[in-house]
């Protein structure tokens, strides 16, 4: 694992993408920064994080994919790897909110943004961006956000956590080459936030509706049982789940 440490950058995802276009980078090259000026989030939103308190990093992963393989499996393995690393230092109740937000005690403590580029029909470059709220003590106007510090009442070693997450990720992605991917899908569904309970969703147009999550499909869509007993699958751009 090679770690490039920066004080400040626009976005570690953008930096790693540009770097890997300029020079050959090994798999699991990591870019970690103390602060981002244009951190990128899911659905085109931004990601803000107090400088010097948290983790903001990106990991390079070039993968060969087989025909019909699910690219969403990488999201699952990344989210589970973060949870596994967190479980080694904390007994909080961790869950994953579709598609891949990491919750602790039902509050968001980490977000994941994976940017995939097809190099050819069976090779994909994935830039795996992870933002984890470690030691931040205040989240203004973000009532659903929290940090390990706020939930555990203690400070955590960010470098140790970074290494632990990337090691877990490397281990699990190597396992994926030998193990059936169902193992990871089952583990993901086992800790999926609000699975099979009534939840509220919001469409891209802002309409709210309720339903029960059935599962996440192989192409990463959320399958929901609606009030009229019909089952519909939603893309990440179509709906977001409320807490
Ligand atoms: C989300 O919206 O939940 C995803 C947030 C992802 C943030 C991380 S921080 C490191 C990496 N660089 C970015 O610009 N974004 C990701």
PDB file of C-alpha atoms and ligand atoms in Angstrom:
ATOM      1  CA  UNK A   1       0.000   0.000   0.000  1.00  0.00           C
ATOM      2  CA  UNK A   2       1.425   3.379  -1.027  1.00  0.00           C
ATOM      3  CA  UNK A   3      -0.034   6.399   0.782  1.00  0.00           C
ATOM      4  CA  UNK A   4       0.309   9.901  -0.642  1.00  0.00           C
ATOM      5  CA  UNK A   5      -0.367  12.470   2.073  1.00  0.00           C
ATOM      6  CA  UNK A   6      -1.536  15.980   1.231  1.00  0.00           C
ATOM      7  CA  UNK A   7      -2.429  18.999   3.351  1.00  0.00           C
ATOM      8  CA  UNK A   8      -5.135  20.297   1.061  1.00  0.00           C
ATOM      9  CA  UNK A   9      -6.532  19.465  -2.368  1.00  0.00           C
ATOM     10  CA  UNK A  10      -9.770  20.041  -4.270  1.00  0.00           C
ATOM     11  CA  UNK A  11     -10.814  16.384  -4.101  1.00  0.00           C
ATOM     12  CA  UNK A  12      -8.756  13.248  -3.455  1.00  0.00           C
ATOM     13  CA  UNK A  13     -10.854  11.432  -6.085  1.00  0.00           C
ATOM     14  CA  UNK A  14     -10.004  14.053  -8.727  1.00  0.00           C
ATOM     15  CA  UNK A  15      -6.328  14.111  -7.670  1.00  0.00           C
ATOM     16  CA  UNK A  16      -5.950  10.319  -7.887  1.00  0.00           C
ATOM     17  CA  UNK A  17      -7.737  10.191 -11.219  1.00  0.00           C
ATOM     18  CA  UNK A  18      -5.385  12.816 -12.677  1.00  0.00           C
ATOM     19  CA  UNK A  19      -2.308  11.179 -11.152  1.00  0.00           C
ATOM     20  CA  UNK A  20      -3.172   7.753 -12.521  1.00  0.00           C
ATOM     21  CA  UNK A  21      -3.632   9.265 -15.983  1.00  0.00           C
ATOM     22  CA  UNK A  22      -0.116  10.744 -15.783  1.00  0.00           C
ATOM     23  CA  UNK A  23       1.806   7.835 -14.312  1.00  0.00           C
ATOM     24  CA  UNK A  24       1.315   4.159 -13.617  1.00  0.00           C
ATOM     25  CA  UNK A  25      -0.151   3.711 -10.159  1.00  0.00           C
ATOM     26  CA  UNK A  26      -0.361   0.382  -8.386  1.00  0.00           C
ATOM     27  CA  UNK A  27      -3.638  -0.975  -7.122  1.00  0.00           C
ATOM     28  CA  UNK A  28      -4.331   0.285  -3.585  1.00  0.00           C
ATOM     29  CA  UNK A  29      -2.431   3.529  -4.076  1.00  0.00           C
ATOM     30  CA  UNK A  30      -4.016   5.836  -1.493  1.00  0.00           C
ATOM     31  CA  UNK A  31      -4.347   9.629  -1.509  1.00  0.00           C
ATOM     32  CA  UNK A  32      -5.174  11.078   1.898  1.00  0.00           C
ATOM     33  CA  UNK A  33      -5.707  14.750   2.655  1.00  0.00           C
ATOM     34  CA  UNK A  34      -6.274  16.890   5.735  1.00  0.00           C
ATOM     35  CA  UNK A  35      -8.786  19.048   3.888  1.00  0.00           C
ATOM     36  CA  UNK A  36     -10.681  19.228   0.610  1.00  0.00           C
ATOM     37  CA  UNK A  37     -11.866  22.432  -1.032  1.00  0.00           C
ATOM     38  CA  UNK A  38     -14.272  20.668  -3.419  1.00  0.00           C
ATOM     39  CA  UNK A  39     -15.008  17.306  -1.848  1.00  0.00           C
ATOM     40  CA  UNK A  40     -17.431  15.364  -4.016  1.00  0.00           C
ATOM     41  CA  UNK A  41     -20.445  13.455  -2.684  1.00  0.00           C
ATOM     42  CA  UNK A  42     -23.142  11.164  -4.044  1.00  0.00           C
ATOM     43  CA  UNK A  43     -25.708  12.460  -6.558  1.00  0.00           C
ATOM     44  CA  UNK A  44     -23.503  15.402  -7.576  1.00  0.00           C
ATOM     45  CA  UNK A  45     -23.559  16.896  -4.084  1.00  0.00           C
ATOM     46  CA  UNK A  46     -20.520  18.102  -2.143  1.00  0.00           C
ATOM     47  CA  UNK A  47     -18.784  16.582   0.864  1.00  0.00           C
ATOM     48  CA  UNK A  48     -17.723  18.853   3.695  1.00  0.00           C
ATOM     49  CA  UNK A  49     -15.478  17.856   6.533  1.00  0.00           C
ATOM     50  CA  UNK A  50     -13.627  19.882   9.148  1.00  0.00           C
ATOM     51  CA  UNK A  51      -9.925  20.176   8.241  1.00  0.00           C
ATOM     52  CA  UNK A  52      -7.526  18.054  10.286  1.00  0.00           C
ATOM     53  CA  UNK A  53     -10.234  16.139  12.162  1.00  0.00           C
ATOM     54  CA  UNK A  54     -11.462  13.398   9.865  1.00  0.00           C
ATOM     55  CA  UNK A  55     -10.454  11.035   7.097  1.00  0.00           C
ATOM     56  CA  UNK A  56     -10.795  11.928   3.432  1.00  0.00           C
ATOM     57  CA  UNK A  57      -9.033   9.540   1.086  1.00  0.00           C
ATOM     58  CA  UNK A  58      -9.223   7.739  -2.225  1.00  0.00           C
ATOM     59  CA  UNK A  59      -7.976   4.304  -3.212  1.00  0.00           C
ATOM     60  CA  UNK A  60      -7.154   3.138  -6.727  1.00  0.00           C
ATOM     61  CA  UNK A  61      -8.485  -0.216  -7.853  1.00  0.00           C
ATOM     62  CA  UNK A  62      -8.116  -1.444 -11.418  1.00  0.00           C
ATOM     63  CA  UNK A  63     -10.215  -4.506 -11.992  1.00  0.00           C
ATOM     64  CA  UNK A  64     -10.918  -6.931 -14.782  1.00  0.00           C
ATOM     65  CA  UNK A  65     -14.613  -7.588 -14.997  1.00  0.00           C
ATOM     66  CA  UNK A  66     -16.372 -10.540 -16.477  1.00  0.00           C
ATOM     67  CA  UNK A  67     -19.337 -10.186 -18.760  1.00  0.00           C
ATOM     68  CA  UNK A  68     -22.550  -9.557 -16.777  1.00  0.00           C
ATOM     69  CA  UNK A  69     -20.575  -8.960 -13.565  1.00  0.00           C
ATOM     70  CA  UNK A  70     -22.168  -6.501 -11.137  1.00  0.00           C
ATOM     71  CA  UNK A  71     -20.164  -3.320 -10.675  1.00  0.00           C
ATOM     72  CA  UNK A  72     -22.208  -2.674  -7.546  1.00  0.00           C
ATOM     73  CA  UNK A  73     -20.392  -5.521  -5.778  1.00  0.00           C
ATOM     74  CA  UNK A  74     -17.442  -3.140  -5.340  1.00  0.00           C
ATOM     75  CA  UNK A  75     -19.711  -0.687  -3.454  1.00  0.00           C
ATOM     76  CA  UNK A  76     -20.741  -3.514  -1.173  1.00  0.00           C
ATOM     77  CA  UNK A  77     -17.216  -4.726  -0.495  1.00  0.00           C
ATOM     78  CA  UNK A  78     -16.022  -1.175   0.207  1.00  0.00           C
ATOM     79  CA  UNK A  79     -18.877  -0.434   2.630  1.00  0.00           C
ATOM     80  CA  UNK A  80     -18.401  -3.749   4.439  1.00  0.00           C
ATOM     81  CA  UNK A  81     -14.642  -3.187   4.676  1.00  0.00           C
ATOM     82  CA  UNK A  82     -15.208   0.190   6.357  1.00  0.00           C
ATOM     83  CA  UNK A  83     -17.658  -1.402   8.807  1.00  0.00           C
ATOM     84  CA  UNK A  84     -15.283  -4.301   9.554  1.00  0.00           C
ATOM     85  CA  UNK A  85     -12.424  -1.896  10.305  1.00  0.00           C
ATOM     86  CA  UNK A  86     -14.703   0.221  12.525  1.00  0.00           C
ATOM     87  CA  UNK A  87     -15.848  -2.842  14.430  1.00  0.00           C
ATOM     88  CA  UNK A  88     -12.274  -3.538  15.520  1.00  0.00           C
ATOM     89  CA  UNK A  89     -12.199  -0.241  17.444  1.00  0.00           C
ATOM     90  CA  UNK A  90     -15.824   0.338  18.440  1.00  0.00           C
ATOM     91  CA  UNK A  91     -18.902  -1.538  19.636  1.00  0.00           C
ATOM     92  CA  UNK A  92     -21.354   0.941  18.148  1.00  0.00           C
ATOM     93  CA  UNK A  93     -24.247  -0.387  16.098  1.00  0.00           C
ATOM     94  CA  UNK A  94     -23.091  -0.020  12.478  1.00  0.00           C
ATOM     95  CA  UNK A  95     -25.362  -0.330   9.470  1.00  0.00           C
ATOM     96  CA  UNK A  96     -25.274   0.515   5.770  1.00  0.00           C
ATOM     97  CA  UNK A  97     -27.863   2.854   4.300  1.00  0.00           C
ATOM     98  CA  UNK A  98     -28.434   2.200   0.604  1.00  0.00           C
ATOM     99  CA  UNK A  99     -26.445   2.563  -1.473  1.00  0.00           C
ATOM    100  CA  UNK A 100     -23.382   2.794   0.716  1.00  0.00           C
ATOM    101  CA  UNK A 101     -23.613   5.328   3.549  1.00  0.00           C
ATOM    102  CA  UNK A 102     -22.122   4.076   6.784  1.00  0.00           C
ATOM    103  CA  UNK A 103     -24.269   4.689   9.840  1.00  0.00           C
ATOM    104  CA  UNK A 104     -23.382   4.330  13.498  1.00  0.00           C
ATOM    105  CA  UNK A 105     -26.360   4.358  15.870  1.00  0.00           C
ATOM    106  CA  UNK A 106     -28.449   5.398  12.823  1.00  0.00           C
ATOM    107  CA  UNK A 107     -26.364   8.550  12.209  1.00  0.00           C
ATOM    108  CA  UNK A 108     -24.220   8.993   9.103  1.00  0.00           C
ATOM    109  CA  UNK A 109     -20.539   8.845   9.927  1.00  0.00           C
ATOM    110  CA  UNK A 110     -19.099   7.981   6.511  1.00  0.00           C
ATOM    111  CA  UNK A 111     -19.840   8.369   2.822  1.00  0.00           C
ATOM    112  CA  UNK A 112     -18.425   6.538  -0.169  1.00  0.00           C
ATOM    113  CA  UNK A 113     -18.122   7.778  -3.734  1.00  0.00           C
ATOM    114  CA  UNK A 114     -16.801   5.324  -6.322  1.00  0.00           C
ATOM    115  CA  UNK A 115     -15.997   6.727  -9.750  1.00  0.00           C
ATOM    116  CA  UNK A 116     -15.646   4.062 -12.441  1.00  0.00           C
ATOM    117  CA  UNK A 117     -14.000   4.514 -15.843  1.00  0.00           C
ATOM    118  CA  UNK A 118     -14.064   1.749 -18.445  1.00  0.00           C
ATOM    119  CA  UNK A 119     -10.559   1.360 -19.896  1.00  0.00           C
ATOM    120  CA  UNK A 120     -11.891  -1.189 -22.383  1.00  0.00           C
ATOM    121  CA  UNK A 121     -14.808  -3.636 -22.453  1.00  0.00           C
ATOM    122  CA  UNK A 122     -13.484  -5.759 -19.578  1.00  0.00           C
ATOM    123  CA  UNK A 123     -11.242  -3.420 -17.597  1.00  0.00           C
ATOM    124  CA  UNK A 124     -12.503  -0.789 -15.185  1.00  0.00           C
ATOM    125  CA  UNK A 125     -10.586   1.752 -13.186  1.00  0.00           C
ATOM    126  CA  UNK A 126     -12.315   2.494  -9.898  1.00  0.00           C
ATOM    127  CA  UNK A 127     -11.435   5.486  -7.758  1.00  0.00           C
ATOM    128  CA  UNK A 128     -12.846   4.637  -4.350  1.00  0.00           C
ATOM    129  CA  UNK A 129     -13.412   7.790  -2.301  1.00  0.00           C
ATOM    130  CA  UNK A 130     -14.140   7.522   1.410  1.00  0.00           C
ATOM    131  CA  UNK A 131     -14.978  10.312   3.837  1.00  0.00           C
ATOM    132  CA  UNK A 132     -15.171   9.268   7.484  1.00  0.00           C
ATOM    133  CA  UNK A 133     -16.102  11.571  10.349  1.00  0.00           C
ATOM    134  CA  UNK A 134     -13.600  10.642  13.017  1.00  0.00           C
ATOM    135  CA  UNK A 135     -12.868  13.424  15.507  1.00  0.00           C
ATOM    136  CA  UNK A 136     -15.181  16.239  14.390  1.00  0.00           C
ATOM    137  CA  UNK A 137     -17.219  17.611  17.290  1.00  0.00           C
ATOM    138  CA  UNK A 138     -19.918  19.692  15.574  1.00  0.00           C
ATOM    139  CA  UNK A 139     -22.132  19.281  12.533  1.00  0.00           C
ATOM    140  CA  UNK A 140     -24.028  22.469  11.885  1.00  0.00           C
ATOM    141  CA  UNK A 141     -27.204  22.060   9.831  1.00  0.00           C
ATOM    142  CA  UNK A 142     -26.548  18.338   9.397  1.00  0.00           C
ATOM    143  CA  UNK A 143     -28.803  16.724  12.003  1.00  0.00           C
ATOM    144  CA  UNK A 144     -28.267  13.197  10.650  1.00  0.00           C
ATOM    145  CA  UNK A 145     -24.474  13.410  10.687  1.00  0.00           C
ATOM    146  CA  UNK A 146     -22.205  12.355  13.497  1.00  0.00           C
ATOM    147  CA  UNK A 147     -18.647  11.227  14.182  1.00  0.00           C
ATOM    148  CA  UNK A 148     -16.891   8.474  16.096  1.00  0.00           C
ATOM    149  CA  UNK A 149     -15.790  11.116  18.600  1.00  0.00           C
ATOM    150  CA  UNK A 150     -19.346  12.295  19.289  1.00  0.00           C
ATOM    151  CA  UNK A 151     -20.720   8.773  19.632  1.00  0.00           C
ATOM    152  CA  UNK A 152     -17.838   7.279  21.600  1.00  0.00           C
ATOM    153  CA  UNK A 153     -16.716  10.332  23.549  1.00  0.00           C
ATOM    154  CA  UNK A 154     -13.076   9.717  22.712  1.00  0.00           C
ATOM    155  CA  UNK A 155     -10.577  10.720  20.048  1.00  0.00           C
ATOM    156  CA  UNK A 156      -9.387   8.156  17.507  1.00  0.00           C
ATOM    157  CA  UNK A 157      -6.063   7.698  15.707  1.00  0.00           C
ATOM    158  CA  UNK A 158      -6.855   8.594  12.100  1.00  0.00           C
ATOM    159  CA  UNK A 159      -3.720   7.079  10.550  1.00  0.00           C
ATOM    160  CA  UNK A 160      -4.313   3.724  12.233  1.00  0.00           C
ATOM    161  CA  UNK A 161      -7.905   3.744  11.043  1.00  0.00           C
ATOM    162  CA  UNK A 162      -6.889   4.615   7.485  1.00  0.00           C
ATOM    163  CA  UNK A 163      -4.431   1.706   7.343  1.00  0.00           C
ATOM    164  CA  UNK A 164      -6.942  -0.667   8.893  1.00  0.00           C
ATOM    165  CA  UNK A 165      -9.652   0.247   6.341  1.00  0.00           C
ATOM    166  CA  UNK A 166      -7.337  -0.087   3.327  1.00  0.00           C
ATOM    167  CA  UNK A 167      -5.943  -3.399   4.624  1.00  0.00           C
ATOM    168  CA  UNK A 168      -9.493  -4.720   5.061  1.00  0.00           C
ATOM    169  CA  UNK A 169     -10.404  -3.523   1.594  1.00  0.00           C
ATOM    170  CA  UNK A 170      -7.362  -5.172   0.026  1.00  0.00           C
ATOM    171  CA  UNK A 171      -8.049  -8.419   1.886  1.00  0.00           C
ATOM    172  CA  UNK A 172     -11.729  -8.484   0.898  1.00  0.00           C
ATOM    173  CA  UNK A 173     -11.092  -7.622  -2.743  1.00  0.00           C
ATOM    174  CA  UNK A 174      -8.537 -10.429  -2.934  1.00  0.00           C
ATOM    175  CA  UNK A 175     -11.089 -12.727  -1.297  1.00  0.00           C
ATOM    176  CA  UNK A 176     -13.620 -11.720  -3.921  1.00  0.00           C
ATOM    177  CA  UNK A 177     -11.425 -13.333  -6.555  1.00  0.00           C
ATOM    178  CA  UNK A 178     -11.697 -16.695  -4.721  1.00  0.00           C
ATOM    179  CA  UNK A 179     -14.957 -16.457  -2.802  1.00  0.00           C
ATOM    180  CA  UNK A 180     -18.409 -16.409  -4.244  1.00  0.00           C
ATOM    181  CA  UNK A 181     -19.618 -12.792  -4.284  1.00  0.00           C
ATOM    182  CA  UNK A 182     -22.858 -13.953  -2.555  1.00  0.00           C
ATOM    183  CA  UNK A 183     -20.914 -13.990   0.696  1.00  0.00           C
ATOM    184  CA  UNK A 184     -20.512 -10.205   0.516  1.00  0.00           C
ATOM    185  CA  UNK A 185     -24.064  -9.598  -0.735  1.00  0.00           C
ATOM    186  CA  UNK A 186     -25.470 -11.578   2.198  1.00  0.00           C
ATOM    187  CA  UNK A 187     -23.303  -9.682   4.684  1.00  0.00           C
ATOM    188  CA  UNK A 188     -24.454  -6.382   3.124  1.00  0.00           C
ATOM    189  CA  UNK A 189     -28.144  -7.301   3.302  1.00  0.00           C
ATOM    190  CA  UNK A 190     -27.692  -8.447   6.910  1.00  0.00           C
ATOM    191  CA  UNK A 191     -26.797  -4.907   8.013  1.00  0.00           C
ATOM    192  CA  UNK A 192     -28.837  -2.935   5.470  1.00  0.00           C
ATOM    193  CA  UNK A 193     -30.529  -0.005   7.220  1.00  0.00           C
ATOM    194  CA  UNK A 194     -34.334  -0.321   7.500  1.00  0.00           C
ATOM    195  CA  UNK A 195     -34.568  -3.585   5.566  1.00  0.00           C
ATOM    196  CA  UNK A 196     -38.154  -4.843   5.604  1.00  0.00           C
ATOM    197  CA  UNK A 197     -39.453  -2.050   7.833  1.00  0.00           C
ATOM    198  CA  UNK A 198     -41.668   0.846   6.714  1.00  0.00           C
ATOM    199  CA  UNK A 199     -39.428   3.648   5.435  1.00  0.00           C
ATOM    200  CA  UNK A 200     -39.991   7.004   3.800  1.00  0.00           C
ATOM    201  CA  UNK A 201     -38.449   7.792   0.426  1.00  0.00           C
ATOM    202  CA  UNK A 202     -38.132  10.958  -1.594  1.00  0.00           C
ATOM    203  CA  UNK A 203     -38.186  10.987  -5.390  1.00  0.00           C
ATOM    204  CA  UNK A 204     -35.880  13.187  -7.479  1.00  0.00           C
ATOM    205  CA  UNK A 205     -38.871  15.550  -7.885  1.00  0.00           C
ATOM    206  CA  UNK A 206     -39.272  15.829  -4.110  1.00  0.00           C
ATOM    207  CA  UNK A 207     -42.365  13.613  -3.712  1.00  0.00           C
ATOM    208  CA  UNK A 208     -42.444  11.502  -0.577  1.00  0.00           C
ATOM    209  CA  UNK A 209     -43.805   7.971  -0.335  1.00  0.00           C
ATOM    210  CA  UNK A 210     -43.492   4.996   1.971  1.00  0.00           C
ATOM    211  CA  UNK A 211     -42.530   1.389   1.372  1.00  0.00           C
ATOM    212  CA  UNK A 212     -40.542  -1.532   2.689  1.00  0.00           C
ATOM    213  CA  UNK A 213     -37.085  -2.323   1.335  1.00  0.00           C
ATOM    214  CA  UNK A 214     -36.959  -5.881   0.010  1.00  0.00           C
ATOM    215  CA  UNK A 215     -33.365  -6.004  -1.209  1.00  0.00           C
ATOM    216  CA  UNK A 216     -30.751  -4.337  -3.372  1.00  0.00           C
ATOM    217  CA  UNK A 217     -30.633  -5.810  -6.878  1.00  0.00           C
ATOM    218  CA  UNK A 218     -27.417  -6.905  -8.597  1.00  0.00           C
ATOM    219  CA  UNK A 219     -27.358  -3.635 -10.547  1.00  0.00           C
ATOM    220  CA  UNK A 220     -27.513  -1.656  -7.306  1.00  0.00           C
ATOM    221  CA  UNK A 221     -31.182  -0.676  -7.415  1.00  0.00           C
ATOM    222  CA  UNK A 222     -33.336  -0.564  -4.307  1.00  0.00           C
ATOM    223  CA  UNK A 223     -36.298  -2.941  -4.511  1.00  0.00           C
ATOM    224  CA  UNK A 224     -39.222  -1.545  -2.519  1.00  0.00           C
ATOM    225  CA  UNK A 225     -42.643  -3.013  -1.652  1.00  0.00           C
ATOM    226  CA  UNK A 226     -45.019  -0.089  -2.057  1.00  0.00           C
ATOM    227  CA  UNK A 227     -48.296   0.580  -0.221  1.00  0.00           C
ATOM    228  CA  UNK A 228     -50.361  -0.810  -3.113  1.00  0.00           C
ATOM    229  CA  UNK A 229     -48.430  -4.106  -2.790  1.00  0.00           C
ATOM    230  CA  UNK A 230     -46.501  -3.544  -6.020  1.00  0.00           C
ATOM    231  CA  UNK A 231     -42.730  -3.960  -6.065  1.00  0.00           C
ATOM    232  CA  UNK A 232     -40.580  -1.343  -7.806  1.00  0.00           C
ATOM    233  CA  UNK A 233     -36.819  -0.979  -8.184  1.00  0.00           C
ATOM    234  CA  UNK A 234     -35.327   2.480  -7.931  1.00  0.00           C
ATOM    235  CA  UNK A 235     -32.039   3.756  -9.229  1.00  0.00           C
ATOM    236  CA  UNK A 236     -29.852   5.891  -6.948  1.00  0.00           C
ATOM    237  CA  UNK A 237     -30.708   8.938  -9.089  1.00  0.00           C
ATOM    238  CA  UNK A 238     -34.447   8.313  -8.728  1.00  0.00           C
ATOM    239  CA  UNK A 239     -34.918   8.162  -4.953  1.00  0.00           C
ATOM    240  CA  UNK A 240     -33.208   8.784  -1.706  1.00  0.00           C
ATOM    241  CA  UNK A 241     -34.124   7.242   1.603  1.00  0.00           C
ATOM    242  CA  UNK A 242     -34.940   9.419   4.534  1.00  0.00           C
ATOM    243  CA  UNK A 243     -33.760   8.476   8.013  1.00  0.00           C
TER     244      UNK A 243
HETATM  245  C1  LIG B   1     -21.474  10.788   0.044  1.00  0.00           C
HETATM  246  O1  LIG B   1     -22.100  11.697  -0.525  1.00  0.00           O
HETATM  247  O2  LIG B   1     -21.933  10.194   1.015  1.00  0.00           O
HETATM  248  C2  LIG B   1     -20.125  10.365  -0.483  1.00  0.00           C
HETATM  249  C3  LIG B   1     -19.038  11.198   0.097  1.00  0.00           C
HETATM  250  C4  LIG B   1     -17.651  10.802  -0.345  1.00  0.00           C
HETATM  251  C5  LIG B   1     -16.600  11.741   0.187  1.00  0.00           C
HETATM  252  C6  LIG B   1     -15.199  11.291  -0.066  1.00  0.00           C
HETATM  253  S1  LIG B   1     -14.011  12.226   0.814  1.00  0.00           S
HETATM  254  C7  LIG B   1     -12.719  11.529  -0.103  1.00  0.00           C
HETATM  255  C8  LIG B   1     -13.196  11.377  -1.536  1.00  0.00           C
HETATM  256  N1  LIG B   1     -12.921  12.560  -2.310  1.00  0.00           N
HETATM  257  C9  LIG B   1     -14.040  13.180  -2.693  1.00  0.00           C
HETATM  258  O3  LIG B   1     -14.083  14.236  -3.363  1.00  0.00           O
HETATM  259  N2  LIG B   1     -15.117  12.528  -2.220  1.00  0.00           N
HETATM  260  C10 LIG B   1     -14.739  11.321  -1.522  1.00  0.00           C
END
